[in-house]
Amino acid sequence: MAVSTNKGGVLKTSITTNLAGVLSGKGKVLIIDSDNQGNASLSFGLIPDEFEYTLYDVLVNGVSPKKAIVKAHDNIDILPSNDDMAFFEFDVLTQIDRYPHPFSLLRKMMDGIDSEYDYILVDTPPNIGLTQGNVLSYVDDVLIPFQPENYSMRSLIKILEAIESFKKDHNPKLQVLGIVATMVDLRTNLHTDILQECRKYCSEHHIKMFETVIPRSIRFASSIAYDGLPATLTDRDNPVIQSYFELEREICFE
């Protein structure tokens, strides 16, 4: 499953890592971090610049994913990224003779690795480009975070269009798992109104929007800053953190 949208600052990494924390109690989890900021690794106290191999080496240089995957926590591994991924699109598209199928690199390199994990979650960059294309060509499902702010509906429609395009051209099995509202403050009329608009749009277009919402809270950042772990691994009894457990139950992972 990819956690994906073309908008930054909407808790993609928080959703990815905290869901990994929830799912690690049920099976073995792999996080693929495809964002050059490397925030998924930082969420577990790992330093992106210190990795010998990263996703970039896997996709561009053909390094086996097994050499790049690192242990992050009990039952959680990460295929990390760092600043090298910022050059991925340029390095591949300027050597198209070497990479004749540029959107299939991740799918090809992960062949055979999938069976070693019960869950694979992919954190994505906040744009629609070659990296995002590789992710959409590889995953089965996409969970789309939705922050109820001005212009959010426009971003949502754009990522839905991109997913539909990739489904037709590259990955027939690709599905939108659903939309989850993030950084929500229901005390504000703006958030309430935009959430109603989004739910109406999803209903009209037969897209699932989860009842669970992820509230705006400093608790998620505090857990990483002080504990070096996602909050679902450190403070699961906190009512705010319970939103991720509720989301996992609502998704109903198999």
C-alpha positions as a Markdown table, in Angstrom:
| # | Residue | x | y | z |
|---|---|---|---|---|
| 1 | Met | 0.0 | 0.0 | 0.0 |
| 2 | Ala | 1.2 | 3.5 | -0.8 |
| 3 | Val | 0.4 | 6.5 | 1.2 |
| 4 | Ser | 0.3 | 9.1 | -1.5 |
| 5 | Thr | -0.8 | 12.5 | -2.5 |
| 6 | Asn | 0.7 | 15.4 | -4.5 |
| 7 | Lys | 0.5 | 17.7 | -1.5 |
| 8 | Gly | 3.2 | 18.1 | 1.2 |
| 9 | Gly | 2.7 | 18.4 | 5.0 |
| 10 | Val | -0.4 | 16.2 | 5.2 |
| 11 | Leu | 1.1 | 13.4 | 7.5 |
| 12 | Lys | 2.1 | 10.9 | 4.8 |
| 13 | Thr | 5.1 | 9.8 | 6.8 |
| 14 | Ser | 3.2 | 9.9 | 10.0 |
| 15 | Ile | 0.5 | 7.6 | 8.6 |
| 16 | Thr | 3.1 | 5.3 | 7.1 |
| 17 | Thr | 5.2 | 4.9 | 10.2 |
| 18 | Asn | 2.4 | 4.8 | 12.7 |
| 19 | Leu | 0.4 | 2.2 | 10.7 |
| 20 | Ala | 3.6 | 0.2 | 10.5 |
| 21 | Gly | 3.7 | 0.4 | 14.3 |
| 22 | Val | 0.2 | -0.9 | 14.5 |
| 23 | Leu | 0.7 | -3.7 | 12.0 |
| 24 | Ser | 4.0 | -4.8 | 13.5 |
| 25 | Gly | 1.9 | -6.5 | 16.2 |
| 26 | Lys | 0.3 | -8.6 | 13.6 |
| 27 | Gly | 3.1 | -9.5 | 11.2 |
| 28 | Lys | 6.3 | -8.4 | 9.5 |
| 29 | Val | 6.3 | -4.9 | 8.0 |
| 30 | Leu | 8.5 | -3.3 | 5.3 |
| 31 | Ile | 8.4 | 0.4 | 4.8 |
| 32 | Ile | 9.7 | 1.7 | 1.5 |
| 33 | Asp | 10.7 | 5.3 | 1.8 |
| 34 | Ser | 10.7 | 6.9 | -1.7 |
| 35 | Asp | 10.9 | 10.5 | -0.5 |
| 36 | Asn | 14.5 | 12.0 | -0.6 |
| 37 | Gln | 13.9 | 13.7 | 2.7 |
| 38 | Gly | 14.2 | 10.3 | 4.4 |
| 39 | Asn | 11.7 | 11.1 | 7.1 |
| 40 | Ala | 10.5 | 7.5 | 7.5 |
| 41 | Ser | 14.0 | 6.6 | 8.7 |
| 42 | Leu | 14.3 | 9.6 | 10.9 |
| 43 | Ser | 11.0 | 8.5 | 12.6 |
| 44 | Phe | 12.9 | 5.5 | 13.9 |
| 45 | Gly | 16.0 | 7.5 | 14.9 |
| 46 | Leu | 18.0 | 6.4 | 11.8 |
| 47 | Ile | 20.2 | 8.9 | 10.0 |
| 48 | Pro | 19.5 | 8.8 | 6.2 |
| 49 | Asp | 23.0 | 10.0 | 5.2 |
| 50 | Glu | 24.6 | 7.1 | 7.0 |
| 51 | Phe | 23.1 | 4.3 | 5.0 |
| 52 | Glu | 25.5 | 2.4 | 2.7 |
| 53 | Tyr | 22.8 | 1.6 | 0.2 |
| 54 | Thr | 19.4 | 3.2 | -0.4 |
| 55 | Leu | 16.4 | 2.9 | -2.7 |
| 56 | Tyr | 18.4 | 5.0 | -5.2 |
| 57 | Asp | 21.1 | 2.3 | -5.4 |
| 58 | Val | 18.4 | -0.3 | -5.9 |
| 59 | Leu | 16.6 | 1.5 | -8.7 |
| 60 | Val | 19.5 | 3.1 | -10.5 |
| 61 | Asn | 22.4 | 0.8 | -9.8 |
| 62 | Gly | 20.7 | -2.5 | -9.5 |
| 63 | Val | 21.7 | -3.2 | -5.9 |
| 64 | Ser | 19.7 | -6.0 | -4.4 |
| 65 | Pro | 17.0 | -4.6 | -2.0 |
| 66 | Lys | 18.2 | -7.1 | 0.6 |
| 67 | Lys | 21.5 | -5.1 | 0.8 |
| 68 | Ala | 19.7 | -1.8 | 1.4 |
| 69 | Ile | 16.9 | -2.9 | 3.8 |
| 70 | Val | 17.7 | -2.1 | 7.4 |
| 71 | Lys | 16.0 | -3.1 | 10.7 |
| 72 | Ala | 14.1 | -0.2 | 12.2 |
| 73 | His | 12.3 | -1.9 | 15.1 |
| 74 | Asp | 10.9 | -5.3 | 16.1 |
| 75 | Asn | 9.0 | -6.6 | 13.0 |
| 76 | Ile | 9.6 | -3.4 | 11.0 |
| 77 | Asp | 12.3 | -3.0 | 8.3 |
| 78 | Ile | 12.9 | 0.0 | 6.1 |
| 79 | Leu | 14.2 | 0.3 | 2.5 |
| 80 | Pro | 15.5 | 3.8 | 3.1 |
| 81 | Ser | 16.0 | 6.9 | 1.0 |
| 82 | Asn | 18.2 | 10.0 | 1.3 |
| 83 | Asp | 19.1 | 13.0 | -0.8 |
| 84 | Asp | 20.3 | 10.7 | -3.7 |
| 85 | Met | 16.7 | 10.2 | -4.6 |
| 86 | Ala | 16.4 | 13.8 | -5.6 |
| 87 | Phe | 18.5 | 12.9 | -8.7 |
| 88 | Phe | 16.6 | 9.7 | -9.5 |
| 89 | Glu | 14.3 | 11.3 | -12.2 |
| 90 | Phe | 17.2 | 13.1 | -13.9 |
| 91 | Asp | 19.6 | 10.2 | -13.9 |
| 92 | Val | 17.0 | 7.8 | -15.3 |
| 93 | Leu | 15.4 | 10.0 | -17.9 |
| 94 | Thr | 18.7 | 11.2 | -19.3 |
| 95 | Gln | 19.7 | 7.6 | -19.9 |
| 96 | Ile | 16.5 | 6.2 | -21.3 |
| 97 | Asp | 18.4 | 3.6 | -23.4 |
| 98 | Arg | 19.7 | 2.1 | -20.1 |
| 99 | Tyr | 16.2 | 2.3 | -18.5 |
| 100 | Pro | 13.7 | 1.5 | -21.3 |
| 101 | His | 10.9 | 0.9 | -18.9 |
| 102 | Pro | 11.4 | 3.7 | -16.3 |
| 103 | Phe | 8.1 | 3.2 | -14.5 |
| 104 | Ser | 8.8 | -0.5 | -13.8 |
| 105 | Leu | 12.0 | -0.2 | -11.9 |
| 106 | Leu | 10.6 | -0.6 | -8.4 |
| 107 | Arg | 8.3 | -3.4 | -9.4 |
| 108 | Lys | 11.1 | -5.3 | -11.1 |
| 109 | Met | 13.6 | -4.9 | -8.2 |
| 110 | Met | 11.1 | -5.9 | -5.6 |
| 111 | Asp | 10.1 | -9.1 | -7.3 |
| 112 | Gly | 10.6 | -11.9 | -4.9 |
| 113 | Ile | 11.0 | -9.6 | -1.9 |
| 114 | Asp | 7.3 | -9.1 | -1.4 |
| 115 | Ser | 6.7 | -12.7 | -0.1 |
| 116 | Glu | 9.1 | -12.1 | 2.9 |
| 117 | Tyr | 6.7 | -9.5 | 4.4 |
| 118 | Asp | 3.1 | -9.5 | 5.6 |
| 119 | Tyr | 2.7 | -5.8 | 4.9 |
| 120 | Ile | 4.5 | -3.4 | 2.7 |
| 121 | Leu | 3.9 | 0.3 | 3.1 |
| 122 | Val | 5.3 | 3.0 | 0.8 |
| 123 | Asp | 5.9 | 6.6 | 1.8 |
| 124 | Thr | 5.9 | 8.9 | -1.2 |
| 125 | Pro | 7.2 | 12.4 | -2.2 |
| 126 | Pro | 4.7 | 15.3 | -2.5 |
| 127 | Asn | 4.7 | 15.4 | -6.3 |
| 128 | Ile | 3.6 | 13.4 | -9.3 |
| 129 | Gly | 6.8 | 12.4 | -11.2 |
| 130 | Leu | 8.9 | 9.3 | -12.0 |
| 131 | Thr | 9.2 | 8.3 | -8.3 |
| 132 | Gln | 5.5 | 8.5 | -7.8 |
| 133 | Gly | 5.0 | 6.6 | -11.1 |
| 134 | Asn | 7.2 | 3.8 | -9.9 |
| 135 | Val | 5.3 | 3.5 | -6.7 |
| 136 | Leu | 1.9 | 3.5 | -8.5 |
| 137 | Ser | 3.1 | 0.9 | -10.9 |
| 138 | Tyr | 4.1 | -1.3 | -8.0 |
| 139 | Val | 1.5 | -1.2 | -5.2 |
| 140 | Asp | -1.9 | -2.7 | -5.0 |
| 141 | Asp | -3.6 | 0.1 | -3.1 |
| 142 | Val | -3.3 | 3.8 | -2.4 |
| 143 | Leu | -4.3 | 5.5 | 0.8 |
| 144 | Ile | -4.7 | 9.2 | 0.2 |
| 145 | Pro | -4.3 | 11.7 | 3.1 |
| 146 | Phe | -6.6 | 14.7 | 2.9 |
| 147 | Gln | -6.0 | 17.8 | 4.9 |
| 148 | Pro | -9.1 | 20.0 | 5.0 |
| 149 | Glu | -7.7 | 23.3 | 3.9 |
| 150 | Asn | -8.2 | 25.7 | 1.0 |
| 151 | Tyr | -7.3 | 24.1 | -2.4 |
| 152 | Ser | -7.2 | 20.6 | -0.9 |
| 153 | Met | -10.0 | 19.4 | -3.1 |
| 154 | Arg | -8.0 | 20.4 | -6.2 |
| 155 | Ser | -5.0 | 18.4 | -5.0 |
| 156 | Leu | -7.2 | 15.4 | -4.3 |
| 157 | Ile | -8.8 | 15.4 | -7.7 |
| 158 | Lys | -5.3 | 15.6 | -9.3 |
| 159 | Ile | -3.9 | 12.6 | -7.5 |
| 160 | Leu | -7.1 | 10.6 | -8.2 |
| 161 | Glu | -6.7 | 11.4 | -11.9 |
| 162 | Ala | -3.0 | 10.3 | -11.8 |
| 163 | Ile | -4.0 | 7.0 | -10.1 |
| 164 | Glu | -6.6 | 6.3 | -12.7 |
| 165 | Ser | -4.1 | 7.1 | -15.5 |
| 166 | Phe | -1.5 | 4.7 | -14.1 |
| 167 | Lys | -4.1 | 2.0 | -13.6 |
| 168 | Lys | -5.0 | 2.1 | -17.3 |
| 169 | Asp | -1.4 | 2.4 | -18.6 |
| 170 | His | 0.8 | 0.5 | -16.1 |
| 171 | Asn | -1.0 | -1.3 | -13.3 |
| 172 | Pro | -4.5 | -2.7 | -13.8 |
| 173 | Lys | -4.6 | -4.0 | -10.2 |
| 174 | Leu | -4.2 | -0.5 | -8.7 |
| 175 | Gln | -7.0 | 0.6 | -6.4 |
| 176 | Val | -7.8 | 3.6 | -4.3 |
| 177 | Leu | -8.1 | 2.1 | -0.8 |
| 178 | Gly | -9.7 | 5.3 | 0.5 |
| 179 | Ile | -9.3 | 8.9 | 1.7 |
| 180 | Val | -8.3 | 9.7 | 5.3 |
| 181 | Ala | -8.7 | 13.2 | 6.7 |
| 182 | Thr | -5.6 | 14.4 | 8.6 |
| 183 | Met | -4.6 | 17.3 | 10.8 |
| 184 | Val | -8.3 | 17.8 | 11.5 |
| 185 | Asp | -9.6 | 20.4 | 14.0 |
| 186 | Leu | -13.4 | 19.9 | 14.1 |
| 187 | Arg | -13.7 | 23.1 | 16.2 |
| 188 | Thr | -13.2 | 25.1 | 13.0 |
| 189 | Asn | -16.0 | 25.8 | 10.5 |
| 190 | Leu | -13.5 | 25.6 | 7.7 |
| 191 | His | -12.4 | 22.0 | 8.5 |
| 192 | Thr | -16.0 | 20.9 | 9.0 |
| 193 | Asp | -17.2 | 22.5 | 5.8 |
| 194 | Ile | -14.4 | 21.1 | 3.6 |
| 195 | Leu | -14.7 | 17.6 | 5.1 |
| 196 | Gln | -18.4 | 17.7 | 4.2 |
| 197 | Glu | -17.5 | 18.7 | 0.7 |
| 198 | Cys | -14.9 | 15.9 | 0.4 |
| 199 | Arg | -17.4 | 13.3 | 1.7 |
| 200 | Lys | -20.0 | 14.5 | -0.8 |
| 201 | Tyr | -17.4 | 14.2 | -3.6 |
| 202 | Cys | -16.3 | 10.7 | -2.5 |
| 203 | Ser | -19.9 | 9.5 | -2.3 |
| 204 | Glu | -20.7 | 10.8 | -5.8 |
| 205 | His | -17.6 | 9.2 | -7.3 |
| 206 | His | -17.9 | 5.9 | -5.3 |
| 207 | Ile | -14.6 | 6.5 | -3.4 |
| 208 | Lys | -14.3 | 5.3 | 0.2 |
| 209 | Met | -13.7 | 8.0 | 2.8 |
| 210 | Phe | -12.8 | 6.6 | 6.2 |
| 211 | Glu | -14.8 | 7.7 | 9.2 |
| 212 | Thr | -11.6 | 7.8 | 11.2 |
| 213 | Val | -9.9 | 11.2 | 11.2 |
| 214 | Ile | -6.3 | 11.9 | 12.3 |
| 215 | Pro | -6.5 | 15.0 | 14.6 |
| 216 | Arg | -4.1 | 17.9 | 14.6 |
| 217 | Ser | -1.7 | 17.1 | 17.5 |
| 218 | Ile | 1.9 | 17.7 | 18.6 |
| 219 | Arg | 1.9 | 14.2 | 20.2 |
| 220 | Phe | 3.1 | 12.6 | 17.0 |
| 221 | Ala | 6.1 | 14.9 | 16.5 |
| 222 | Ser | 6.9 | 14.7 | 20.2 |
| 223 | Ser | 7.1 | 10.9 | 20.1 |
| 224 | Ile | 9.7 | 11.0 | 17.4 |
| 225 | Ala | 11.7 | 13.9 | 19.0 |
| 226 | Tyr | 11.8 | 12.4 | 22.5 |
| 227 | Asp | 11.4 | 8.7 | 22.0 |
| 228 | Gly | 12.9 | 8.2 | 18.4 |
| 229 | Leu | 9.8 | 6.1 | 17.5 |
| 230 | Pro | 6.4 | 6.6 | 16.0 |
| 231 | Ala | 3.7 | 7.2 | 18.6 |
| 232 | Thr | 1.9 | 3.9 | 18.0 |
| 233 | Leu | 5.0 | 2.2 | 19.4 |
| 234 | Thr | 5.4 | 4.4 | 22.5 |
| 235 | Asp | 2.0 | 5.8 | 23.6 |
| 236 | Arg | -0.7 | 3.5 | 22.3 |
| 237 | Asp | -3.1 | 4.3 | 25.1 |
| 238 | Asn | -3.2 | 8.0 | 24.3 |
| 239 | Pro | -6.7 | 8.8 | 22.8 |
| 240 | Val | -5.1 | 10.8 | 20.0 |
| 241 | Ile | -2.8 | 7.9 | 19.1 |
| 242 | Gln | -5.8 | 5.6 | 19.1 |
| 243 | Ser | -6.9 | 7.2 | 15.8 |
| 244 | Tyr | -4.3 | 5.1 | 14.0 |
| 245 | Phe | -5.5 | 1.9 | 15.6 |
| 246 | Glu | -9.0 | 2.8 | 14.6 |
| 247 | Leu | -7.9 | 3.5 | 11.0 |
| 248 | Glu | -6.2 | 0.1 | 10.8 |
| 249 | Arg | -9.3 | -1.6 | 12.0 |
| 250 | Glu | -11.4 | 0.4 | 9.5 |
| 251 | Ile | -9.0 | -0.5 | 6.6 |
| 252 | Cys | -9.2 | -4.1 | 7.7 |
| 253 | Phe | -5.8 | -5.3 | 6.4 |
| 254 | Glu | -5.7 | -9.0 | 5.4 |
